[in-house]
């Protein structure tokens, strides 16, 4: 009697690795109901698990949803069109724009390229609720841009943005602390020609100050980047958000601007800023970090270095003044001695 062998049961479609099965779910279910729940860093880590997960995790639709939920401003048609030219679409854009940006060393061999314009995509949140989203396009070819101080304004002089944040006139320190803990900002700068982007914000504020007379509150975000040596050993890219009280007690945003200055406190021109921006965009590292904690620490270190640099400069100037005075007195005495004894 011949024993009949039982055929092995048919295995369901699954995503596998060399070590075995990691999921018996159909790829469509995995992609639609699981991968859509992941944030950017987790999705990127998932893509490294296997070739099958890589194929599922690199779908542009997944990354587009992550990007637009993180930065509503990029729904703008101009930005969407630029992102479509990136090497891996929204995945490349997220990789470029996810904070924090670290750029500590300037290379003299780096070659800049002319670009017609830069695009700023700005989003401001308060308690994880978007209170401002806008895209601004700035040309970079005119002599006016190259020679003038680099500055990008997201609002016109008399324009303002209404918010539902209650402006607190009493307990000054409490309101300042409330803004420092709950306001976040993303300022993504995009170079269409290089197909690169970077986030110029520290995430959370590095300082919040209220003017004693007008009551206006200035919330500052900053990123420190390597300059090109000399006075621009390091440069600060600062974003200022000015808020004030409107009738009814709510707070309104009256100014959102970005500029760059060196360690001497001098504003960089458009031409100088473009050199720093393009190298940081191309060679800067993007690291996951605690927004506000690390960014504020780097800003405070930059401010301390500026203070020390200024103190050394003042000391040197005093020494030079003393040398000039002594030299002048010596010449004066020598001249009179020559006259008296000649």
XYZ file of C-alpha atoms in Angstrom:
342
model
C 0.000 0.000 0.000
C 1.440 3.277 -1.060
C 1.162 6.177 1.390
C -0.151 9.315 -0.175
C 1.880 12.397 0.718
C -0.086 15.439 1.785
C 0.908 18.531 -0.168
C 2.127 21.377 2.017
C -0.437 24.098 2.638
C -0.179 27.069 0.312
C 1.382 30.055 1.998
C -0.472 33.357 1.746
C 1.129 36.332 0.062
C 3.447 38.000 2.519
C 6.255 40.451 2.976
C 9.392 38.493 3.924
C 13.027 38.849 4.777
C 15.848 36.326 4.618
C 15.099 35.301 8.196
C 11.428 34.571 7.582
C 8.001 36.068 7.370
C 7.386 39.430 9.047
C 3.791 39.837 7.961
C 1.091 37.734 6.391
C -0.868 40.816 5.418
C -1.511 41.583 1.789
C 0.741 44.412 0.549
C -2.279 46.617 -0.220
C -3.519 46.278 3.350
C -0.037 46.922 4.728
C 0.401 50.039 2.653
C -3.102 51.449 3.075
C -3.866 50.709 6.722
C -0.479 50.494 8.436
C 2.141 52.542 6.617
C -0.210 55.525 6.404
C -0.174 55.709 10.216
C 3.603 56.155 10.434
C 5.462 59.441 10.694
C 8.378 60.312 8.442
C 11.311 58.952 10.511
C 9.440 55.703 11.267
C 8.479 55.221 7.628
C 12.093 55.798 6.572
C 13.257 53.188 9.105
C 10.621 50.737 7.862
C 11.947 51.057 4.324
C 15.290 49.666 5.522
C 13.785 46.390 6.790
C 13.487 44.577 3.464
C 13.285 45.110 -0.280
C 9.524 44.507 -0.218
C 8.975 47.087 2.529
C 11.255 49.482 0.721
C 9.078 49.251 -2.389
C 5.929 49.854 -0.335
C 7.414 52.615 1.859
C 8.782 54.737 -0.961
C 5.447 55.412 -2.651
C 5.249 59.168 -3.218
C 1.633 59.312 -2.016
C 2.702 58.265 1.487
C 5.387 60.920 1.668
C 3.142 63.569 0.149
C 0.596 63.008 2.928
C 3.325 63.222 5.569
C 4.768 66.419 4.096
C 1.452 68.228 3.641
C 0.281 67.309 7.141
C 3.566 68.605 8.594
C 3.796 71.701 6.393
C 0.401 72.826 4.985
C 2.083 75.618 3.020
C 3.530 73.166 0.488
C 0.039 72.530 -0.886
C 0.763 75.679 -2.873
C 0.882 74.769 -6.618
C 4.288 76.430 -7.050
C 5.868 74.323 -4.309
C 4.124 71.137 -5.457
C 5.497 71.669 -8.951
C 9.048 72.133 -7.634
C 8.868 69.072 -5.377
C 7.853 66.936 -8.356
C 11.296 67.650 -9.853
C 13.184 66.338 -6.791
C 14.983 63.027 -7.309
C 12.508 61.072 -5.148
C 9.689 63.585 -4.988
C 8.212 64.205 -1.549
C 10.541 61.658 0.074
C 13.557 63.727 -0.983
C 11.819 66.907 0.124
C 11.123 65.446 3.579
C 14.714 64.239 3.884
C 15.940 67.767 3.110
C 13.451 69.623 5.298
C 13.235 67.488 8.406
C 15.069 69.326 11.207
C 17.556 69.898 12.618
C 20.051 71.378 10.133
C 23.730 71.090 11.124
C 26.290 72.970 9.065
C 29.567 73.513 10.920
C 32.277 73.644 8.264
C 32.608 75.827 5.197
C 34.544 74.464 2.220
C 36.438 76.935 0.070
C 36.138 74.514 -2.854
C 32.339 74.709 -2.909
C 31.046 76.304 -6.107
C 27.828 78.298 -6.040
C 25.434 78.343 -8.960
C 23.133 81.137 -10.046
C 19.475 80.562 -9.367
C 16.598 82.742 -10.533
C 14.694 82.685 -7.257
C 14.290 81.100 -3.835
C 10.988 79.914 -2.418
C 10.068 80.177 1.266
C 7.351 77.912 2.657
C 6.449 79.052 6.183
C 4.160 77.426 8.760
C 3.530 78.615 12.311
C 1.771 76.475 14.903
C 0.405 77.249 18.338
C -0.387 74.216 20.469
C -0.123 72.078 17.308
C -2.785 74.155 15.518
C -1.702 76.000 12.369
C -2.115 79.776 12.723
C -0.149 80.809 9.618
C 0.853 79.166 6.327
C 2.227 81.022 3.327
C 4.628 80.713 0.392
C 6.836 83.588 -0.783
C 8.988 83.743 -3.914
C 12.119 85.967 -3.977
C 14.260 86.697 -7.018
C 18.044 86.434 -6.654
C 19.530 87.787 -9.902
C 19.193 91.566 -9.629
C 21.914 93.855 -8.295
C 19.438 95.039 -5.663
C 19.252 91.545 -4.162
C 23.010 90.959 -4.363
C 24.019 94.230 -2.705
C 21.193 94.823 -0.211
C 20.890 93.123 3.193
C 19.284 89.721 2.794
C 15.733 89.830 4.137
C 12.508 87.985 3.388
C 9.182 89.379 4.627
C 6.110 87.190 4.677
C 3.718 90.053 5.485
C 3.271 93.511 3.996
C 3.966 96.502 6.312
C 0.310 96.999 7.295
C -0.754 93.380 6.944
C -1.520 91.227 9.975
C -2.785 87.736 10.771
C -5.543 87.230 13.311
C -5.244 84.399 15.812
C -7.381 82.969 18.600
C -4.525 83.227 21.113
C -5.622 85.287 24.100
C -3.192 88.127 24.739
C -2.406 88.308 28.452
C -1.616 91.791 29.742
C -0.861 90.642 33.278
C 1.750 88.206 34.464
C 4.345 89.104 31.838
C 6.629 86.142 32.473
C 3.719 83.710 32.300
C 2.591 84.848 28.848
C 6.139 84.894 27.474
C 6.702 81.375 28.776
C 3.396 80.261 27.257
C 4.502 81.410 23.795
C 7.953 79.899 24.232
C 6.491 76.506 25.096
C 3.620 76.369 22.600
C 4.667 78.215 19.429
C 6.595 76.351 16.718
C 7.739 77.510 13.306
C 8.966 75.884 10.115
C 10.715 78.009 7.469
C 11.643 75.814 4.516
C 13.830 77.478 1.905
C 13.767 75.838 -1.532
C 16.242 76.240 -4.394
C 14.369 75.101 -7.560
C 17.518 74.943 -9.694
C 19.442 72.692 -7.290
C 16.268 70.761 -6.417
C 17.181 71.012 -2.749
C 15.555 72.409 0.370
C 16.369 73.047 4.017
C 14.532 74.081 7.150
C 15.979 77.300 8.571
C 14.051 77.211 11.837
C 15.076 76.043 15.294
C 11.587 74.568 15.631
C 10.845 76.189 18.960
C 11.801 79.769 19.910
C 15.328 80.575 21.026
C 14.050 83.738 22.740
C 10.762 85.498 23.505
C 10.710 89.141 24.616
C 7.928 91.630 25.258
C 8.500 95.361 24.750
C 7.939 97.201 28.011
C 6.211 100.179 26.350
C 4.241 98.907 23.335
C 3.511 95.440 24.719
C 4.523 93.824 21.411
C 6.056 90.374 21.733
C 9.007 89.327 19.563
C 9.425 85.576 19.159
C 12.772 84.612 17.650
C 13.777 81.375 15.911
C 17.330 80.816 14.670
C 19.688 78.391 12.954
C 23.473 78.743 13.184
C 25.441 77.872 10.047
C 29.091 77.980 9.009
C 30.118 81.133 7.187
C 33.035 81.569 4.830
C 35.654 82.527 7.414
C 36.728 85.826 8.965
C 33.791 87.754 10.413
C 31.520 85.115 8.892
C 33.081 82.147 10.696
C 29.507 81.374 11.715
C 26.339 83.163 10.714
C 22.916 83.348 12.282
C 19.809 82.885 10.196
C 17.153 84.505 12.351
C 13.373 84.485 11.964
C 11.425 87.173 13.809
C 7.714 86.859 14.593
C 6.232 90.064 16.058
C 2.871 89.789 17.789
C 0.595 92.398 19.298
C -2.789 92.822 20.901
C -5.854 93.673 18.828
C -9.255 94.910 19.964
C -11.029 92.111 21.763
C -7.989 90.704 23.504
C -6.718 88.244 20.899
C -3.143 88.260 19.657
C -2.335 89.110 16.029
C 0.843 88.440 14.072
C 2.164 91.681 12.560
C 5.568 90.710 11.161
C 7.270 87.522 10.000
C 10.727 88.101 8.571
C 14.014 86.303 8.038
C 17.543 87.662 7.732
C 21.188 86.660 8.240
C 24.006 88.272 10.214
C 27.625 87.420 10.989
C 29.504 87.287 14.294
C 30.074 91.027 14.186
C 26.332 91.652 14.059
C 26.520 92.811 10.427
C 23.670 91.922 8.095
C 24.779 89.729 5.183
C 23.976 90.847 1.665
C 21.953 88.707 -0.707
C 25.108 87.598 -2.522
C 26.875 86.610 0.712
C 23.788 84.860 2.056
C 23.344 82.838 -1.115
C 26.861 81.379 -0.720
C 26.079 80.218 2.829
C 22.585 78.993 1.941
C 23.611 76.925 -1.066
C 26.466 75.178 0.738
C 24.349 74.490 3.837
C 21.574 73.198 1.615
C 23.942 70.879 -0.256
C 26.324 69.743 2.487
C 24.505 70.352 5.761
C 23.448 67.370 7.859
C 19.813 66.806 8.790
C 19.514 65.272 12.232
C 16.596 64.291 14.373
C 16.696 66.257 17.590
C 14.596 67.889 20.260
C 13.346 71.016 18.538
C 14.045 74.050 20.684
C 16.417 72.325 23.129
C 19.345 71.716 20.825
C 18.548 74.692 18.605
C 18.400 77.059 21.577
C 21.657 75.649 22.925
C 23.466 76.303 19.640
C 22.022 79.820 19.498
C 23.157 80.626 23.042
C 26.634 79.312 22.220
C 26.716 81.563 19.137
C 25.648 84.597 21.196
C 28.357 83.860 23.772
C 31.004 83.615 21.053
C 29.799 86.933 19.646
C 30.112 88.503 23.094
C 33.639 87.153 23.581
C 34.629 88.298 20.095
C 33.290 91.789 20.790
C 35.131 91.933 24.132
C 38.430 90.959 22.462
C 37.890 93.557 19.762
C 37.190 96.296 22.305
C 40.277 95.294 24.284
C 42.398 95.432 21.145
C 40.972 98.840 20.260
C 41.865 100.150 23.728
C 45.431 98.872 23.328
C 45.715 100.523 19.914
C 44.311 103.786 21.304
C 46.881 103.700 24.097
C 49.693 103.043 21.617
C 48.528 105.979 19.497
C 48.388 108.263 22.521
C 51.854 107.253 23.729
C 53.239 107.617 20.204
C 51.690 111.072 19.877
C 53.067 112.202 23.207
C 56.513 110.851 22.316
C 56.517 112.707 18.994
C 55.300 115.900 20.702
C 57.991 115.752 23.405
C 60.668 114.907 20.854
C 59.634 117.855 18.661
C 59.766 120.329 21.522
C 63.068 118.917 22.732
C 64.502 119.386 19.266
C 63.252 122.972 19.127
C 64.555 123.873 22.613
C 67.996 122.404 22.149
C 68.595 123.336 18.525
